[in-house]
């Protein structure tokens, strides 16, 4: 029998704000335990929450980027449950009036080949709401310690519809969602730091069946690859259980990405009654059009839109765009260099092949590179004009990356420029080259355009690599035409 | 030992301090001596810190000597109910749960009183977590009524009312969720104001029921209460429910606003259960307002019968959540007998909370439970809207409402053992909290047995200046506040 998986993802994204969501104390990661606290974070007697407007801005912006409907009025609810990582023993969250409803995440599935675009889909969202993060428990042999540094960090919960059907789709969904959040400056989404966390609800059913199967919640998926592996593993496990005549138990399972196995955490979910009610300490917030418009103006073009534009406007090959658009800084870098040089494809090649390689070797961020877009543009123009030859350009690029010096200056200093013009010698070398290769001549005359390249090597050799390739090409063509 | 008696009022004391006839240190010494003399019988304080108070007083004297006095409260000892945070002082809520808790921060009202120069003096007894109407729910034993130490001072701010009545402090702060300032003020014979919800910041007030709690002052006179309100009122960015509103000069307005006012008498507040002596005293007060040329007319607040039920749903729901933080994990009482984390919660809370607190947590948990929320909490919120509408409707015809504050005078400690009987003490005060309105208790007589009687004036939202002026018109013309109980 053929089976279909049905997957819904609940993604928690920490919002990048200077201070916590309900108080002024700083938000952050990697600090001494319990140093990012104050009476509000620790839930001391008498402390009260006050909404951080920057966190609200961020979630509204996230909603706008994902095409959600923004609630005109939103309120805050208390979700009551006891756990030591939750200082108040209730979490301030949003119950029946989430700030964002609907919307979708556009995804791209793997294409038939690396250089071909894959199928695009829009995965619908149920809602996005704002809540506060909890602290962290550290269990020792004799005791358990709590660190409240993370408690009160603004957190978005992004809930998808159960509309994903494979591990690959889940992977694509998270990749796209993560890029969107980073693009919008909403979060850095560093999964190692817990800035993006994902739980997956997975069920399987025979193809054609419309009723959902029993779902299993998969937790602790702490990298995007683990999400894919965990879901693939769970789908296989469920199908295995069904095919052996068993039934799926509703449970929460923990996936271990290192071993690729999962085990049950809770076999039957305890019936939680969170006793939600509106938080009387916080006033409802009215989100008017002016507020939305201000944030809409700050919304950047998203990766897929940018990719469509790059394909159209710059006529770039798909493979280049699929590298360039996923990092906003890289895409901006490219556009700047393309604008300055007027040679988008060449610039794209230099950036994707050379710049990214060097940046990778040096283990630095693109923004830390000494090579700026203007220098890439200059180098591309030098090559295009024939002033610098391809091999020399590669050398220049490596030096430019190390020193930040302008490419023209490097070429001058190191004598890497091709001879600017040539009247006497070049024509002679070209004649010699043509005369030495009658086979290529015949081919060229027979209409094989690329046969011209066979003459260029000998000419360059005679010129000791310093001939202007553009001029070589022109000269050869002129001579060939006259034969 | 004859107990030293303080100057009569805060206003008079302020004048003496300003004129250099009295130093803040002398005043504070007198307060300490008075406290030591009466406390064995009153138990109005959970604790007081002599040396800290004297140091604050010395600082106030130094300011004044340097010509940098901060106004009428500078150097004046003011007591704070033990639910209001004062940095480095105990904050117990009269509960075993917080018996050893020291606050690391100041409430906003505390900060503001410091800025006004007040000497923050002592932690005043109250019902545990401000839940009660007699002060008998204090884990540290009930405060007594200074007029008769075998009787309750009322509650929950019983210690605040008793301390002001007994002359242990010149003014005090309490908190009022369903009558917790006005009812003890009535039972002890002092003035107590519950401001409009949102006028005074709740930051640093231990939350009982967040949508109803409000901090307010106790004093011997309406003028004294106006002086304290001046220092604590106004928007606070640490409390989202605090309101941005212009704060007038309340004392100056007492004289400036002279009426005559249209006064409404809600007929639902004079029914069954009202002690006849109280009814008579309030009638006398009504007659006085008439004599000032005020128009007095009967009005109706038809949803009054639902106030008590509505209150006990909303207040307990909020309390059940607000008190969840007392879990023995980060601070407060932690049971030594716990086997695991769940047991730690159960044991710590079982040992730390008293019976009334547990009763309200259980009630509140129940009304918020899945399947009951709509029938109880949501419906109570709707009724609350209707109750508020009743008041606002009445204010289309009248400027203020006049009622008794408490249906009964101070009763004997231990006399009312049934929680419901105690809840009925608040029937005239609870509607005001549900509607978020300002209201004040003003002494208006004594029973034949010598127990104080109070009248309640209910004002319009954020119009404390009018309410205080209306109350002052009565208060200045009567000498009930001159009687000084000497427990």
mmCIF file with all atom_site columns, N, CA and C in Angstrom, chain B residues 15 148 222 235 252 316 328 333 352-353 362-363 370 378 399 426 438:
data_model
loop_
_atom_site.group_PDB
_atom_site.id
_atom_site.type_symbol
_atom_site.label_atom_id
_atom_site.label_alt_id
_atom_site.label_comp_id
_atom_site.label_asym_id
_atom_site.label_entity_id
_atom_site.label_seq_id
_atom_site.pdbx_PDB_ins_code
_atom_site.Cartn_x
_atom_site.Cartn_y
_atom_site.Cartn_z
_atom_site.occupancy
_atom_site.B_iso_or_equiv
_atom_site.pdbx_formal_charge
_atom_site.auth_seq_id
_atom_site.auth_comp_id
_atom_site.auth_asym_id
_atom_site.auth_atom_id
_atom_site.pdbx_PDB_model_num
ATOM 1  N N  . UNK B 1 15  ? 3.452   71.167 59.466 1.00 0.00 ? 15  UNK B N  1
ATOM 2  C CA . UNK B 1 15  ? 3.627   72.591 59.780 1.00 0.00 ? 15  UNK B CA 1
ATOM 3  C C  . UNK B 1 15  ? 4.673   72.777 60.870 1.00 0.00 ? 15  UNK B C  1
ATOM 4  N N  . UNK B 1 148 ? -11.056 48.887 70.801 1.00 0.00 ? 148 UNK B N  1
ATOM 5  C CA . UNK B 1 148 ? -11.401 47.760 71.671 1.00 0.00 ? 148 UNK B CA 1
ATOM 6  C C  . UNK B 1 148 ? -10.541 46.588 71.211 1.00 0.00 ? 148 UNK B C  1
ATOM 7  N N  . UNK B 1 222 ? -9.196  63.869 55.982 1.00 0.00 ? 222 UNK B N  1
ATOM 8  C CA . UNK B 1 222 ? -9.217  63.867 54.517 1.00 0.00 ? 222 UNK B CA 1
ATOM 9  C C  . UNK B 1 222 ? -8.021  64.656 53.984 1.00 0.00 ? 222 UNK B C  1
ATOM 10 N N  . UNK B 1 235 ? 1.046   58.394 36.634 1.00 0.00 ? 235 UNK B N  1
ATOM 11 C CA . UNK B 1 235 ? 1.437   57.319 35.722 1.00 0.00 ? 235 UNK B CA 1
ATOM 12 C C  . UNK B 1 235 ? 2.825   56.761 36.051 1.00 0.00 ? 235 UNK B C  1
ATOM 13 N N  . UNK B 1 252 ? -4.873  71.789 47.732 1.00 0.00 ? 252 UNK B N  1
ATOM 14 C CA . UNK B 1 252 ? -5.389  73.092 47.312 1.00 0.00 ? 252 UNK B CA 1
ATOM 15 C C  . UNK B 1 252 ? -6.830  72.968 46.825 1.00 0.00 ? 252 UNK B C  1
ATOM 16 N N  . UNK B 1 316 ? -10.745 35.574 42.735 1.00 0.00 ? 316 UNK B N  1
ATOM 17 C CA . UNK B 1 316 ? -10.076 34.305 43.018 1.00 0.00 ? 316 UNK B CA 1
ATOM 18 C C  . UNK B 1 316 ? -9.407  33.735 41.767 1.00 0.00 ? 316 UNK B C  1
ATOM 19 N N  . UNK B 1 328 ? 8.342   27.909 46.244 1.00 0.00 ? 328 UNK B N  1
ATOM 20 C CA . UNK B 1 328 ? 9.494   27.381 46.975 1.00 0.00 ? 328 UNK B CA 1
ATOM 21 C C  . UNK B 1 328 ? 10.722  27.148 46.114 1.00 0.00 ? 328 UNK B C  1
ATOM 22 N N  . UNK B 1 333 ? 9.001   30.059 51.245 1.00 0.00 ? 333 UNK B N  1
ATOM 23 C CA . UNK B 1 333 ? 9.049   28.802 51.991 1.00 0.00 ? 333 UNK B CA 1
ATOM 24 C C  . UNK B 1 333 ? 9.256   27.596 51.073 1.00 0.00 ? 333 UNK B C  1
ATOM 25 N N  . UNK B 1 352 ? 3.002   26.581 53.369 1.00 0.00 ? 352 UNK B N  1
ATOM 26 C CA . UNK B 1 352 ? 3.225   28.031 53.335 1.00 0.00 ? 352 UNK B CA 1
ATOM 27 C C  . UNK B 1 352 ? 1.958   28.868 53.366 1.00 0.00 ? 352 UNK B C  1
ATOM 28 N N  . UNK B 1 353 ? 0.873   28.354 52.797 1.00 0.00 ? 353 UNK B N  1
ATOM 29 C CA . UNK B 1 353 ? -0.356  29.146 52.703 1.00 0.00 ? 353 UNK B CA 1
ATOM 30 C C  . UNK B 1 353 ? -1.338  28.801 53.818 1.00 0.00 ? 353 UNK B C  1
ATOM 31 N N  . UNK B 1 362 ? -8.138  27.571 45.307 1.00 0.00 ? 362 UNK B N  1
ATOM 32 C CA . UNK B 1 362 ? -8.907  26.416 44.788 1.00 0.00 ? 362 UNK B CA 1
ATOM 33 C C  . UNK B 1 362 ? -10.143 26.912 44.026 1.00 0.00 ? 362 UNK B C  1
ATOM 34 N N  . UNK B 1 363 ? -10.818 27.896 44.606 1.00 0.00 ? 363 UNK B N  1
ATOM 35 C CA . UNK B 1 363 ? -12.000 28.459 43.939 1.00 0.00 ? 363 UNK B CA 1
ATOM 36 C C  . UNK B 1 363 ? -11.613 29.058 42.585 1.00 0.00 ? 363 UNK B C  1
ATOM 37 N N  . UNK B 1 370 ? -11.071 24.358 32.290 1.00 0.00 ? 370 UNK B N  1
ATOM 38 C CA . UNK B 1 370 ? -11.686 24.062 31.000 1.00 0.00 ? 370 UNK B CA 1
ATOM 39 C C  . UNK B 1 370 ? -13.098 23.526 31.216 1.00 0.00 ? 370 UNK B C  1
ATOM 40 N N  . UNK B 1 378 ? -16.006 34.191 32.348 1.00 0.00 ? 378 UNK B N  1
ATOM 41 C CA . UNK B 1 378 ? -16.448 35.048 31.253 1.00 0.00 ? 378 UNK B CA 1
ATOM 42 C C  . UNK B 1 378 ? -17.756 35.757 31.615 1.00 0.00 ? 378 UNK B C  1
ATOM 43 N N  . UNK B 1 399 ? -23.171 63.766 41.465 1.00 0.00 ? 399 UNK B N  1
ATOM 44 C CA . UNK B 1 399 ? -21.716 63.927 41.453 1.00 0.00 ? 399 UNK B CA 1
ATOM 45 C C  . UNK B 1 399 ? -21.020 62.818 42.225 1.00 0.00 ? 399 UNK B C  1
ATOM 46 N N  . UNK B 1 426 ? -18.124 43.027 53.080 1.00 0.00 ? 426 UNK B N  1
ATOM 47 C CA . UNK B 1 426 ? -17.644 43.859 51.977 1.00 0.00 ? 426 UNK B CA 1
ATOM 48 C C  . UNK B 1 426 ? -18.734 44.237 50.981 1.00 0.00 ? 426 UNK B C  1
ATOM 49 N N  . UNK B 1 438 ? -13.075 55.554 42.436 1.00 0.00 ? 438 UNK B N  1
ATOM 50 C CA . UNK B 1 438 ? -12.483 55.999 43.698 1.00 0.00 ? 438 UNK B CA 1
ATOM 51 C C  . UNK B 1 438 ? -13.555 56.058 44.781 1.00 0.00 ? 438 UNK B C  1
#
